[in-house]
XYZ file of C-alpha atoms in Angstrom:
478
model
C 0.000 0.000 0.000
C 1.724 3.135 -1.224
C -0.084 5.593 1.082
C -1.576 5.503 4.548
C -4.775 3.463 4.519
C -8.217 4.999 4.657
C -9.323 2.408 7.205
C -7.519 0.223 9.744
C -9.357 -2.917 10.845
C -8.260 -4.692 14.027
C -9.128 -8.366 13.624
C -9.879 -10.680 10.701
C -12.976 -12.528 11.906
C -16.496 -12.374 10.504
C -17.259 -8.685 11.004
C -13.800 -7.337 10.249
C -13.405 -9.368 7.077
C -16.892 -8.463 5.848
C -16.211 -4.760 6.386
C -12.826 -5.065 4.664
C -14.356 -6.823 1.679
C -16.989 -4.161 1.177
C -14.510 -1.269 1.658
C -11.897 -2.655 -0.725
C -14.536 -3.362 -3.366
C -15.530 0.312 -3.035
C -11.932 1.393 -3.752
C -10.891 2.242 -0.185
C -7.403 1.475 1.112
C -7.640 -0.989 3.989
C -5.009 -2.221 6.439
C -6.051 -5.283 8.445
C -4.083 -6.177 11.565
C -4.474 -9.714 12.908
C -3.069 -10.880 16.251
C -2.512 -14.443 15.035
C -1.068 -16.162 11.995
C -2.335 -18.292 9.132
C -3.531 -21.783 9.951
C -1.706 -24.637 8.237
C -3.474 -26.421 5.404
C -1.651 -29.719 5.934
C -4.556 -31.528 7.580
C -3.420 -30.936 11.174
C -6.494 -28.774 11.818
C -8.609 -31.906 11.255
C -6.714 -34.057 13.761
C -8.701 -34.783 16.929
C -5.718 -35.072 19.259
C -4.063 -31.922 17.915
C -7.216 -29.821 18.013
C -8.975 -31.087 21.159
C -6.401 -32.781 23.362
C -3.265 -30.683 22.905
C -5.206 -27.511 22.028
C -2.402 -26.500 19.688
C -4.425 -23.852 17.882
C -6.397 -22.448 20.838
C -5.749 -19.434 22.979
C -3.573 -20.272 25.986
C -3.877 -16.935 27.799
C -5.487 -17.278 31.255
C -8.416 -15.185 32.458
C -10.152 -15.024 35.839
C -13.862 -15.259 36.555
C -15.920 -13.135 38.950
C -14.470 -15.064 41.898
C -10.879 -14.616 40.646
C -10.679 -18.278 39.693
C -8.423 -18.838 36.686
C -9.713 -20.364 33.453
C -8.795 -20.331 29.757
C -11.556 -19.202 27.371
C -12.005 -21.047 24.090
C -10.756 -18.231 21.869
C -8.798 -18.544 18.609
C -6.320 -15.992 17.284
C -5.635 -16.710 13.632
C -6.449 -15.258 10.237
C -10.194 -15.732 9.850
C -10.693 -15.764 13.622
C -13.226 -18.143 15.137
C -14.954 -18.542 11.760
C -12.229 -21.059 10.869
C -13.402 -23.247 13.745
C -17.130 -22.697 13.981
C -19.617 -25.351 12.971
C -20.657 -23.391 9.864
C -24.268 -22.921 11.041
C -25.395 -19.666 9.420
C -28.874 -18.673 10.560
C -30.692 -15.359 10.523
C -32.114 -13.830 13.677
C -35.919 -13.672 13.639
C -37.552 -10.235 13.235
C -38.876 -10.261 16.825
C -35.322 -10.842 18.086
C -34.414 -7.282 17.149
C -36.956 -6.049 19.704
C -36.693 -5.794 23.473
C -37.985 -8.625 25.663
C -38.102 -7.273 29.201
C -39.188 -10.529 30.845
C -36.125 -12.277 29.442
C -33.830 -9.233 30.020
C -33.243 -8.776 26.290
C -32.262 -5.374 24.909
C -33.555 -3.858 21.677
C -31.541 -3.152 18.557
C -31.642 0.481 17.353
C -33.275 -0.757 14.135
C -35.371 -3.680 12.973
C -34.802 -6.824 10.938
C -35.584 -5.091 7.627
C -32.492 -2.907 7.967
C -30.207 -5.943 8.082
C -32.152 -8.129 5.629
C -30.271 -7.117 2.425
C -26.962 -7.759 4.152
C -28.178 -11.170 5.270
C -28.907 -11.831 1.582
C -25.419 -10.768 0.551
C -23.713 -12.706 3.337
C -25.562 -15.900 2.417
C -24.437 -15.508 -1.181
C -20.805 -14.814 -0.285
C -20.729 -17.737 2.137
C -22.507 -20.151 -0.225
C -25.069 -21.201 2.364
C -26.547 -24.653 1.658
C -29.025 -27.028 3.193
C -28.456 -30.781 3.370
C -30.915 -33.631 3.656
C -30.988 -35.387 6.995
C -29.255 -38.764 6.875
C -31.438 -41.826 7.601
C -30.642 -42.377 11.284
C -31.025 -38.729 12.197
C -34.276 -38.445 10.288
C -35.661 -41.525 12.047
C -34.784 -40.029 15.434
C -36.386 -36.669 14.587
C -39.511 -38.435 13.336
C -39.697 -40.377 16.602
C -39.406 -37.206 18.698
C -42.028 -35.294 16.698
C -44.418 -38.247 16.566
C -44.558 -38.417 20.345
C -44.617 -34.631 20.798
C -45.735 -32.572 17.788
C -44.807 -29.355 19.642
C -41.300 -30.037 18.428
C -40.627 -28.978 14.848
C -37.533 -29.570 12.761
C -36.069 -27.278 10.129
C -33.031 -27.694 7.855
C -29.920 -26.113 9.317
C -28.372 -23.557 6.904
C -24.691 -24.425 6.618
C -21.718 -22.689 5.075
C -20.543 -25.941 3.524
C -19.888 -26.886 -0.066
C -21.832 -29.907 -1.276
C -18.525 -31.493 -2.317
C -17.725 -32.153 1.337
C -19.955 -35.242 1.100
C -17.324 -36.802 -1.162
C -14.563 -36.284 1.423
C -15.331 -38.356 4.545
C -12.372 -36.962 6.492
C -13.616 -33.394 6.047
C -17.276 -34.348 6.459
C -16.524 -35.938 9.827
C -14.378 -33.005 10.951
C -16.036 -29.719 10.075
C -17.855 -29.018 13.356
C -15.169 -27.513 15.581
C -12.343 -28.082 13.087
C -10.763 -25.840 10.437
C -11.153 -27.086 6.877
C -7.922 -27.891 5.059
C -9.533 -27.924 1.612
C -11.881 -24.966 1.737
C -15.127 -26.930 1.988
C -16.289 -24.804 4.916
C -17.213 -21.160 4.444
C -15.157 -18.919 6.693
C -13.886 -15.355 6.708
C -10.535 -16.244 5.150
C -11.701 -18.509 2.310
C -14.831 -16.542 1.427
C -13.924 -12.900 2.033
C -10.216 -12.259 2.570
C -9.188 -14.462 -0.352
C -11.445 -12.379 -2.628
C -9.443 -9.206 -1.884
C -6.056 -10.611 -0.866
C -4.314 -9.546 -4.113
C -6.036 -6.173 -4.404
C -3.478 -3.335 -4.227
C -5.760 -1.473 -1.828
C -5.670 -4.276 0.742
C -2.876 -5.134 3.156
C -3.073 -7.869 5.776
C -0.415 -7.921 8.488
C -0.646 -10.962 10.729
C 1.099 -11.568 14.058
C 0.440 -7.916 14.892
C -0.840 -7.232 18.401
C -2.598 -3.884 18.735
C -1.948 -2.378 22.170
C -3.636 1.012 21.923
C -4.879 3.926 19.860
C -3.155 6.964 18.405
C -5.182 10.137 18.848
C -5.113 13.817 17.973
C -3.107 16.208 20.163
C -5.175 17.169 23.167
C -8.165 15.227 21.859
C -8.133 11.573 23.012
C -11.689 11.216 21.708
C -10.415 11.666 18.136
C -8.718 8.454 16.982
C -6.100 8.745 14.242
C -4.510 5.282 14.265
C -3.245 2.383 16.344
C -0.105 1.300 18.183
C 1.259 -2.244 18.040
C 3.420 -4.241 20.433
C 6.293 -4.232 17.941
C 6.636 -0.467 18.375
C 5.029 0.461 15.064
C 2.148 2.884 14.745
C -0.263 2.936 11.804
C -2.379 5.960 10.913
C -5.753 6.159 9.191
C -8.804 8.386 9.094
C -11.014 5.541 10.387
C -10.316 2.655 12.790
C -12.622 -0.351 13.122
C -12.439 -2.471 16.258
C -13.177 -6.043 15.172
C -11.076 -8.106 17.565
C -14.077 -9.868 19.085
C -16.291 -9.383 22.115
C -13.545 -10.577 24.465
C -10.772 -8.322 23.136
C -12.349 -5.199 21.608
C -13.827 -3.848 24.866
C -10.510 -4.243 26.656
C -8.717 -2.102 24.073
C -11.345 0.599 24.488
C -11.346 0.335 28.291
C -7.579 0.754 28.408
C -7.786 3.841 26.176
C -10.545 5.434 28.242
C -8.666 4.798 31.490
C -5.299 6.030 30.202
C -6.733 9.271 28.809
C -9.326 10.082 31.465
C -12.200 9.633 29.043
C -13.674 7.080 31.420
C -14.759 10.064 33.534
C -16.217 11.974 30.583
C -17.922 9.674 28.095
C -21.530 8.837 29.008
C -21.090 5.298 27.658
C -17.869 4.553 29.558
C -19.608 2.421 32.193
C -21.250 0.295 29.499
C -17.950 -0.668 27.824
C -17.471 -4.366 28.543
C -20.948 -4.751 30.075
C -23.909 -6.824 28.833
C -21.657 -9.767 28.020
C -23.568 -12.691 26.494
C -22.341 -16.034 25.176
C -25.520 -18.149 24.962
C -26.257 -20.728 27.603
C -24.980 -23.795 25.789
C -25.014 -27.401 26.922
C -23.783 -30.414 25.013
C -26.157 -33.380 25.081
C -24.990 -36.864 24.226
C -27.528 -39.564 23.434
C -26.291 -43.167 23.464
C -28.272 -46.139 22.173
C -27.820 -49.871 21.652
C -26.966 -49.784 17.965
C -24.040 -48.369 16.051
C -24.643 -45.194 14.075
C -23.446 -44.623 10.519
C -24.549 -41.091 9.596
C -21.568 -38.883 8.761
C -22.526 -35.206 8.351
C -25.200 -35.247 11.073
C -25.316 -31.494 11.729
C -28.173 -30.836 9.314
C -31.221 -30.046 11.472
C -32.336 -27.625 14.162
C -35.296 -28.217 16.491
C -37.702 -25.645 17.933
C -40.437 -25.899 20.544
C -42.649 -22.922 21.433
C -42.618 -24.026 25.059
C -38.994 -22.833 25.048
C -39.236 -19.607 23.001
C -35.638 -18.499 23.525
C -34.053 -21.905 22.889
C -33.138 -24.407 20.201
C -31.721 -27.898 19.939
C -29.130 -28.224 17.201
C -27.553 -31.431 15.940
C -23.795 -31.708 16.284
C -21.372 -33.230 13.812
C -19.650 -36.610 13.701
C -19.066 -38.438 16.951
C -16.822 -41.474 17.433
C -14.576 -43.084 20.027
C -11.671 -40.760 19.322
C -13.863 -37.687 19.773
C -15.350 -39.094 22.965
C -11.907 -40.021 24.335
C -10.737 -36.431 23.882
C -13.436 -35.302 26.332
C -13.097 -38.120 28.902
C -10.454 -38.677 31.609
C -7.353 -40.481 30.368
C -8.114 -43.418 32.693
C -11.150 -44.385 30.615
C -10.067 -47.320 28.408
C -10.206 -46.907 24.645
C -12.631 -49.810 24.159
C -15.132 -48.004 26.407
C -14.902 -44.699 24.534
C -15.132 -46.554 21.209
C -18.264 -48.362 22.376
C -19.890 -45.099 23.457
C -18.760 -43.079 20.458
C -19.966 -45.560 17.878
C -23.466 -45.483 19.357
C -23.694 -41.793 20.211
C -25.315 -38.761 18.655
C -24.622 -35.237 19.846
C -26.795 -32.151 20.256
C -26.234 -28.590 21.390
C -28.955 -27.095 23.567
C -28.847 -23.307 23.199
C -30.730 -20.642 25.140
C -30.443 -16.904 24.586
C -29.029 -15.351 27.724
C -30.493 -12.063 28.852
C -28.365 -8.971 29.283
C -27.062 -7.854 32.655
C -24.829 -4.828 33.099
C -22.973 -6.821 35.772
C -22.024 -9.588 33.325
C -18.968 -8.002 31.850
C -15.433 -8.194 30.487
C -12.908 -6.199 32.519
C -9.400 -5.362 31.327
C -6.518 -5.565 33.770
C -4.571 -3.039 31.733
C -1.679 -5.447 31.339
C -1.194 -5.793 35.106
C -2.763 -9.228 35.352
C -5.216 -11.527 33.638
C -8.422 -9.984 32.280
C -11.677 -10.807 34.036
C -14.903 -12.314 32.733
C -17.505 -11.728 35.428
C -20.579 -13.716 34.352
C -23.185 -15.256 36.616
C -26.326 -17.113 35.539
C -28.060 -15.967 38.722
C -28.194 -12.464 37.197
C -30.293 -13.760 34.291
C -32.654 -16.144 36.055
C -35.278 -16.350 33.299
C -32.644 -17.560 30.834
C -31.168 -20.010 33.315
C -34.545 -21.459 34.217
C -35.620 -21.918 30.587
C -32.361 -23.683 29.800
C -32.720 -26.087 32.709
C -36.304 -26.880 31.662
C -35.187 -27.406 28.046
C -32.462 -29.854 29.055
C -34.757 -31.833 31.335
C -37.442 -32.046 28.674
C -35.168 -33.043 25.797
C -33.392 -35.722 27.807
C -36.856 -37.211 28.396
C -37.593 -37.130 24.644
C -34.329 -38.933 23.909
C -35.059 -41.596 26.516
C -38.455 -42.223 24.966
C -36.698 -42.613 21.605
C -34.378 -45.270 23.072
C -31.330 -43.140 23.875
C -29.798 -42.598 27.298
C -28.769 -38.953 27.528
C -26.053 -37.056 29.359
C -25.486 -33.305 29.480
C -22.592 -30.930 30.102
C -22.833 -27.150 30.442
C -20.212 -25.351 28.355
C -19.405 -22.839 31.092
C -17.266 -19.730 30.787
C -14.677 -21.457 28.625
C -17.293 -21.906 25.895
C -16.944 -18.425 24.379
C -17.619 -19.335 20.743
C -20.743 -17.116 20.738
C -19.403 -14.237 22.856
C -21.194 -10.959 22.064
C -22.632 -7.792 23.587
C -19.737 -5.994 25.271
C -19.911 -2.870 23.047
C -23.636 -2.983 22.521
C -25.335 -0.866 19.859
C -28.170 1.512 20.696
C -29.390 5.080 20.422
C -28.817 6.129 24.050
C -25.159 6.827 25.010
C -26.063 6.120 28.644
C -27.022 2.520 27.914
C -25.067 1.610 24.749
C -21.543 2.007 23.366
C -21.991 2.366 19.608
C -24.704 4.061 17.591
C -26.796 2.491 14.843
C -24.036 3.191 12.302
C -21.389 1.450 14.404
C -19.550 4.552 15.656
C -18.568 4.701 19.322
C -20.706 7.294 21.115
C -18.688 10.413 21.879
C -15.659 9.304 19.838
C -14.530 10.423 16.412
C -13.280 7.980 13.744
C -13.700 4.873 15.927
C -16.157 2.166 14.845
C -16.927 -1.398 15.957
C -17.358 -4.222 13.459
C -17.579 -7.438 15.473
C -20.119 -9.323 17.567
C -19.608 -7.113 20.596
C -22.241 -4.745 19.159
C -25.050 -7.328 19.200
C -27.865 -6.184 21.493
C -29.299 -9.701 21.415
C -27.751 -13.009 20.520
C -31.014 -14.683 19.495
C -31.422 -18.434 20.058
C -29.199 -19.359 17.124
C -25.549 -18.989 16.166
C -24.667 -15.284 15.728
C -22.078 -15.627 12.924
C -24.306 -14.693 9.975
C -25.564 -11.603 11.807
C -21.984 -10.499 12.502
C -21.106 -10.941 8.826
C -24.194 -8.902 7.881
C -23.300 -6.137 10.353
C -19.768 -5.990 8.910
C -21.090 -5.655 5.351
C -23.463 -2.893 6.446
C -20.667 -1.065 8.287
C -18.379 -1.381 5.275
C -21.031 0.090 3.016
C -21.611 3.022 5.375
C -17.905 3.795 5.633
C -17.303 3.359 1.906
C -19.469 6.424 1.416
C -17.823 8.464 4.176
C -14.159 7.331 4.547
C -11.634 9.751 3.079
């Protein structure tokens, strides 16, 4: 890039890559800074032991919870961000999920579904969203559940997967929670960054850790660039925070604290607040007979008795996958016996927003804090418990013995909400256009803006927000 960029984007995940794509296509000069590196394409990202047991590709940085107990969140720092590892489920939020729901502690978006609809359309096209037929064993199980309780309904699960994956059993069995080595799975790198990688207006610098913002003399509310840990500074007329709901608020918190803006900006107390990550539990159903379906993650189940929840099928399960989650003392023959007869589900409930559930930066003086307590969002917690109890009963009636495990704080795949969008600077951090209230030139392009996380995976909505932000800035960036 011959000149300073028009826009600097911090992070290469769904929102950042979508914004970059739209800006570059509009002729803007974009510099993307990514904390991590490129993932290998040698097949190691499909290896169960490498991915799940050794955790080679996962974040290793410790955090503390609200009781100062240490844990390691399931974050990924690599080009493409968590989209490389997600299960490729790409669903739209429902129109009513852009509205407030006081009983469930859900905030309202500053606009409705119709505003985001055209960007949902574009994201689905860019990500080649497909639907797959349920395989025979899964379909028989769904039919059994619905026959005994018609309140359950099944819909095809929209997936960012190429149909060709069905011809590659290794990839088909390892797309949910793995990074594709052959590009069968739609992610931010394959489907957005690769489309602009060779454009002269686009520069991607990986292994670059952004530590703070550059700002105008005497005006810390006017952002003019970023500083990196390697000592370099990069200048631009617009900066987009897209490092994710766990990292973006900490960068902004550190800036507000260092400059005194935390005493001046009306939204300062909301930065990092309203953290949401879905209440997710894995459910394992084990029967008498071996299972042979391969793709498996092709359906999602709804029941109006649980209006903020869904049951989603998980991908391939076998003895090796089971062994990676069990204590080492469990013999291999036991995990093989369970895995060959198991089918997995993810029970998901939208968690309400609480200002006390928040990400807190330590400013480099210790581990960051994730203070999140289900007792602060009792309606969400209670619905999730009822959902689990009910679905385990449905599985038992269908001949499967079920077990459950709550994902807990480490399960941050769906982290959102910490820089929430809204019209009121007292209760939100960014406005409807994505600009930080009270700041100049600073925008947010990742899932931290989501006022609600819906009852489905938030990835498609983050992509759509990034495309919308990119379009807005393409008309206004210098």
